[in-house]
């Protein structure tokens, strides 16, 4: 008979709640263990991939609880940003894909109208996350402490955090070139994709705009290699593009339409004054900056109007694209005839050798093209060829004599000097662009915009960096590759823009409320707030009472408690109780999150703790889990539809089968491709465990003990030692191998050889079922009851 896992799950979750197992109260003198997972952004339904890391946290918390620890496992949601706004806007216009996505995941159609309000969207998904995911999976989280980054009390905590950052001289204000959405304002572009739906790996590049005079106007090209200007021999334009003429400080520039739009965001006084087809410029002569030599304009389809300015200066000696495109022009009589280019003009264009690089001849671009066998423009291998020449030239190259006053300089030195010389002469200007397309969650394209009064957290502060690195070296960081690299990541961090202008949900910046604190900056110190949120949620304290003095006292122990009580209206007794809770539960023992957090969330988590909290409250551990991927190893994304809905998967396979799948299918430090067939095998494994326990209970007798009984108990005690050893390292996979494979095999071996002693079986089952509890708690409770043992196994202690 098939097990009714759904009913079983409901039954035991109700029992746990009745027993108060999810509630974490301070017990002075009892060792504590505090663990969290990085709270999810509220941008849609979660998917089966998210439950992997979340399940690890509950399993570890359950294990710690059954080995003598008082465990606090709180949860919350991260709703800061534009996720709720963009989703509400799509619902309001009844976007077909969005409505289908919502209804397919279980949203009642009659609720769509209320979800046109962004805050209603957030509250709707808060309920979904808690009830349909975390409670459904049997997590023993203290639900009373649930918080959301949009709650008023949470906002008070974040404003206090920024007061402390200012007190530490870590807030600075300066001009900034920010990724910017025309609807939402500045966005954060990083692998976590908190603000965006595409382009999380994009970086902001600083180009040099070079101005090439043609009559009384300028063709403007963007380059990342200003040191190569002495090698300019021609200029590329895309004949299929309709370029724009724009006015800039009295000058007329010619750029692509996309570049004109981008320049308006970065420079003052830009005005479009006309258009010109690219084909019309072919055959022009223009004067190159710095070298002041006239060079011809040739056609090139590789000039992408969305990259740089859509116009390219040609340095064939050191640019593989330029070399092979120039060769193609010289060999194409139809092209010459189409654009009226004379043979004499084409023959006059000869590459100039400008950089000496060890291992290369006079023309590094030619050497690389030849070695790679590239014969035609547009060959995808040109991307790698370009990277190789640029890297080798920058790190090993020296400028040749033809480069005048820069001759003999290392390329990395000459680059800055030549750029500055052209900037000073008015022949060049800075320009910023993204390395790939970035799309905001609202659907709009993101570009770079200049903001003159941007606020930053100064993570480049040398003292803060050294103190943070010193503490990180004492922490339990997993996996080793994260531990090995964390110091380098902390060194790499610089100032981070911490506030946003525009249409955002979040906490107002306490020193200028036109700004909203952005989504990474309000999610760094939050674990400590879980020790306080209980009192706000139960209305024992109100947001308006949560002043700077309140947080200074309950978190840092500062201020006279009587004076704080007088200022806030909170009783001395309650203030002291909250203070004791904070001191008891903190520091955080484990912060667990996906691998996207290694370079963004976890470093700022460490920086802010070190900047604000005392030594006794510094975090003890970080564990990084890898992804559950879709086909072709793509990361599953909740905001883009995701994989199978969690409730459907839970109903199909059973929660414990999925928990066992997450815990055992692979090390938590490797990606796993979601496979329904694989999950089904874990459902079958849980079924086998049920069957084996049922069979062994029915076989119990008063048979005398023999060697087989001693063997089984010896084996199980050794397994118990192995389980403890595994869990000290949080090695859930090996622990599950022991519990669901080795112990099952031993029990079957015992039964096949006639073992049936009631005392032996009872003792073995107590060990085995308790060992199941962290990963498959519903199954463990059902088997515990089936075996006739009293109480809840989830409330027991591991032998």
mmCIF file of C-alpha atoms in Angstrom, residues 259-383:
data_model
loop_
_atom_site.group_PDB
_atom_site.id
_atom_site.type_symbol
_atom_site.label_atom_id
_atom_site.label_comp_id
_atom_site.label_asym_id
_atom_site.label_seq_id
_atom_site.Cartn_x
_atom_site.Cartn_y
_atom_site.Cartn_z
ATOM 1 C CA UNK A 259 25.728 56.353 -28.629
ATOM 2 C CA UNK A 260 23.832 59.644 -28.930
ATOM 3 C CA UNK A 261 21.310 58.350 -26.396
ATOM 4 C CA UNK A 262 24.042 57.177 -24.025
ATOM 5 C CA UNK A 263 25.985 60.437 -24.280
ATOM 6 C CA UNK A 264 22.906 62.428 -23.285
ATOM 7 C CA UNK A 265 22.943 60.507 -19.973
ATOM 8 C CA UNK A 266 26.618 61.241 -19.295
ATOM 9 C CA UNK A 267 27.369 64.709 -20.644
ATOM 10 C CA UNK A 268 25.620 68.049 -20.360
ATOM 11 C CA UNK A 269 24.175 69.967 -23.299
ATOM 12 C CA UNK A 270 24.005 67.154 -25.845
ATOM 13 C CA UNK A 271 21.598 68.009 -28.671
ATOM 14 C CA UNK A 272 20.783 66.013 -31.815
ATOM 15 C CA UNK A 273 20.982 68.231 -34.913
ATOM 16 C CA UNK A 274 20.754 65.822 -37.846
ATOM 17 C CA UNK A 275 21.526 62.452 -39.373
ATOM 18 C CA UNK A 276 23.985 61.106 -41.921
ATOM 19 C CA UNK A 277 24.074 57.674 -43.591
ATOM 20 C CA UNK A 278 27.224 55.703 -42.896
ATOM 21 C CA UNK A 279 27.670 55.084 -46.625
ATOM 22 C CA UNK A 280 28.010 58.823 -47.211
ATOM 23 C CA UNK A 281 31.126 59.034 -45.030
ATOM 24 C CA UNK A 282 33.055 56.296 -46.881
ATOM 25 C CA UNK A 283 35.987 57.797 -48.715
ATOM 26 C CA UNK A 284 36.222 60.822 -46.401
ATOM 27 C CA UNK A 285 39.575 61.833 -44.954
ATOM 28 C CA UNK A 286 39.733 62.657 -41.257
ATOM 29 C CA UNK A 287 42.539 63.909 -39.028
ATOM 30 C CA UNK A 288 43.519 61.470 -36.269
ATOM 31 C CA UNK A 289 44.110 62.887 -32.764
ATOM 32 C CA UNK A 290 47.622 63.171 -31.335
ATOM 33 C CA UNK A 291 49.382 62.105 -34.538
ATOM 34 C CA UNK A 292 47.490 64.744 -36.615
ATOM 35 C CA UNK A 293 47.701 62.612 -39.737
ATOM 36 C CA UNK A 294 44.849 62.315 -42.198
ATOM 37 C CA UNK A 295 43.461 58.804 -42.607
ATOM 38 C CA UNK A 296 40.708 57.476 -44.914
ATOM 39 C CA UNK A 297 37.250 56.216 -43.913
ATOM 40 C CA UNK A 298 36.495 52.658 -45.070
ATOM 41 C CA UNK A 299 33.360 50.473 -44.804
ATOM 42 C CA UNK A 300 33.109 47.764 -42.124
ATOM 43 C CA UNK A 301 30.026 45.781 -41.181
ATOM 44 C CA UNK A 302 31.594 44.823 -37.827
ATOM 45 C CA UNK A 303 31.021 48.355 -36.480
ATOM 46 C CA UNK A 304 28.214 47.629 -34.026
ATOM 47 C CA UNK A 305 26.162 50.803 -33.398
ATOM 48 C CA UNK A 306 25.419 49.561 -29.863
ATOM 49 C CA UNK A 307 29.101 49.203 -28.906
ATOM 50 C CA UNK A 308 31.061 52.344 -28.137
ATOM 51 C CA UNK A 309 30.034 54.973 -30.684
ATOM 52 C CA UNK A 310 29.488 52.621 -33.611
ATOM 53 C CA UNK A 311 32.616 54.093 -35.248
ATOM 54 C CA UNK A 312 36.048 52.479 -34.963
ATOM 55 C CA UNK A 313 39.571 53.728 -35.485
ATOM 56 C CA UNK A 314 41.791 51.148 -37.171
ATOM 57 C CA UNK A 315 45.144 49.975 -35.790
ATOM 58 C CA UNK A 316 45.760 46.796 -37.831
ATOM 59 C CA UNK A 317 49.203 46.176 -36.341
ATOM 60 C CA UNK A 318 47.688 45.298 -32.944
ATOM 61 C CA UNK A 319 43.993 44.644 -33.642
ATOM 62 C CA UNK A 320 43.167 41.310 -35.348
ATOM 63 C CA UNK A 321 39.748 42.577 -36.504
ATOM 64 C CA UNK A 322 41.367 45.574 -38.155
ATOM 65 C CA UNK A 323 44.095 43.544 -39.829
ATOM 66 C CA UNK A 324 41.799 41.016 -41.449
ATOM 67 C CA UNK A 325 39.183 43.648 -42.400
ATOM 68 C CA UNK A 326 41.836 45.811 -44.079
ATOM 69 C CA UNK A 327 43.077 42.759 -45.986
ATOM 70 C CA UNK A 328 39.499 42.074 -47.108
ATOM 71 C CA UNK A 329 39.030 45.656 -48.359
ATOM 72 C CA UNK A 330 42.244 45.457 -50.332
ATOM 73 C CA UNK A 331 41.156 42.186 -51.983
ATOM 74 C CA UNK A 332 37.576 43.238 -52.848
ATOM 75 C CA UNK A 333 37.326 45.144 -56.162
ATOM 76 C CA UNK A 334 33.499 45.211 -55.922
ATOM 77 C CA UNK A 335 33.711 47.045 -52.608
ATOM 78 C CA UNK A 336 36.108 49.595 -54.091
ATOM 79 C CA UNK A 337 33.800 50.132 -57.054
ATOM 80 C CA UNK A 338 30.623 50.335 -54.900
ATOM 81 C CA UNK A 339 32.008 53.116 -52.721
ATOM 82 C CA UNK A 340 34.247 54.816 -55.274
ATOM 83 C CA UNK A 341 37.474 54.070 -53.447
ATOM 84 C CA UNK A 342 40.597 54.486 -55.553
ATOM 85 C CA UNK A 343 43.263 51.814 -55.653
ATOM 86 C CA UNK A 344 45.800 54.474 -54.798
ATOM 87 C CA UNK A 345 43.936 55.400 -51.612
ATOM 88 C CA UNK A 346 43.633 51.786 -50.526
ATOM 89 C CA UNK A 347 47.283 51.032 -51.265
ATOM 90 C CA UNK A 348 48.312 54.050 -49.191
ATOM 91 C CA UNK A 349 47.015 52.377 -46.035
ATOM 92 C CA UNK A 350 49.917 50.413 -44.579
ATOM 93 C CA UNK A 351 50.084 49.019 -41.011
ATOM 94 C CA UNK A 352 52.498 50.741 -38.642
ATOM 95 C CA UNK A 353 54.404 48.722 -36.045
ATOM 96 C CA UNK A 354 54.051 50.497 -32.680
ATOM 97 C CA UNK A 355 54.533 47.970 -29.846
ATOM 98 C CA UNK A 356 57.373 45.528 -29.222
ATOM 99 C CA UNK A 357 56.035 42.361 -27.582
ATOM 100 C CA UNK A 358 58.311 39.449 -26.706
ATOM 101 C CA UNK A 359 57.434 36.427 -28.840
ATOM 102 C CA UNK A 360 55.779 38.445 -31.603
ATOM 103 C CA UNK A 361 57.007 40.013 -34.850
ATOM 104 C CA UNK A 362 56.374 43.583 -35.973
ATOM 105 C CA UNK A 363 52.644 42.964 -36.347
ATOM 106 C CA UNK A 364 51.210 40.949 -33.427
ATOM 107 C CA UNK A 365 47.704 40.928 -34.941
ATOM 108 C CA UNK A 366 49.005 39.277 -38.116
ATOM 109 C CA UNK A 367 50.928 36.679 -36.083
ATOM 110 C CA UNK A 368 47.886 35.669 -34.024
ATOM 111 C CA UNK A 369 45.582 35.476 -37.047
ATOM 112 C CA UNK A 370 48.089 33.273 -38.834
ATOM 113 C CA UNK A 371 48.646 30.957 -35.861
ATOM 114 C CA UNK A 372 44.891 30.518 -35.367
ATOM 115 C CA UNK A 373 44.195 29.978 -39.060
ATOM 116 C CA UNK A 374 41.705 32.855 -39.302
ATOM 117 C CA UNK A 375 41.030 33.842 -42.912
ATOM 118 C CA UNK A 376 37.818 35.874 -43.015
ATOM 119 C CA UNK A 377 36.305 38.852 -41.167
ATOM 120 C CA UNK A 378 33.571 37.792 -38.759
ATOM 121 C CA UNK A 379 35.350 34.600 -37.665
ATOM 122 C CA UNK A 380 34.224 34.061 -34.032
ATOM 123 C CA UNK A 381 37.807 33.201 -33.098
ATOM 124 C CA UNK A 382 38.719 36.846 -33.609
ATOM 125 C CA UNK A 383 37.325 37.517 -30.119
#
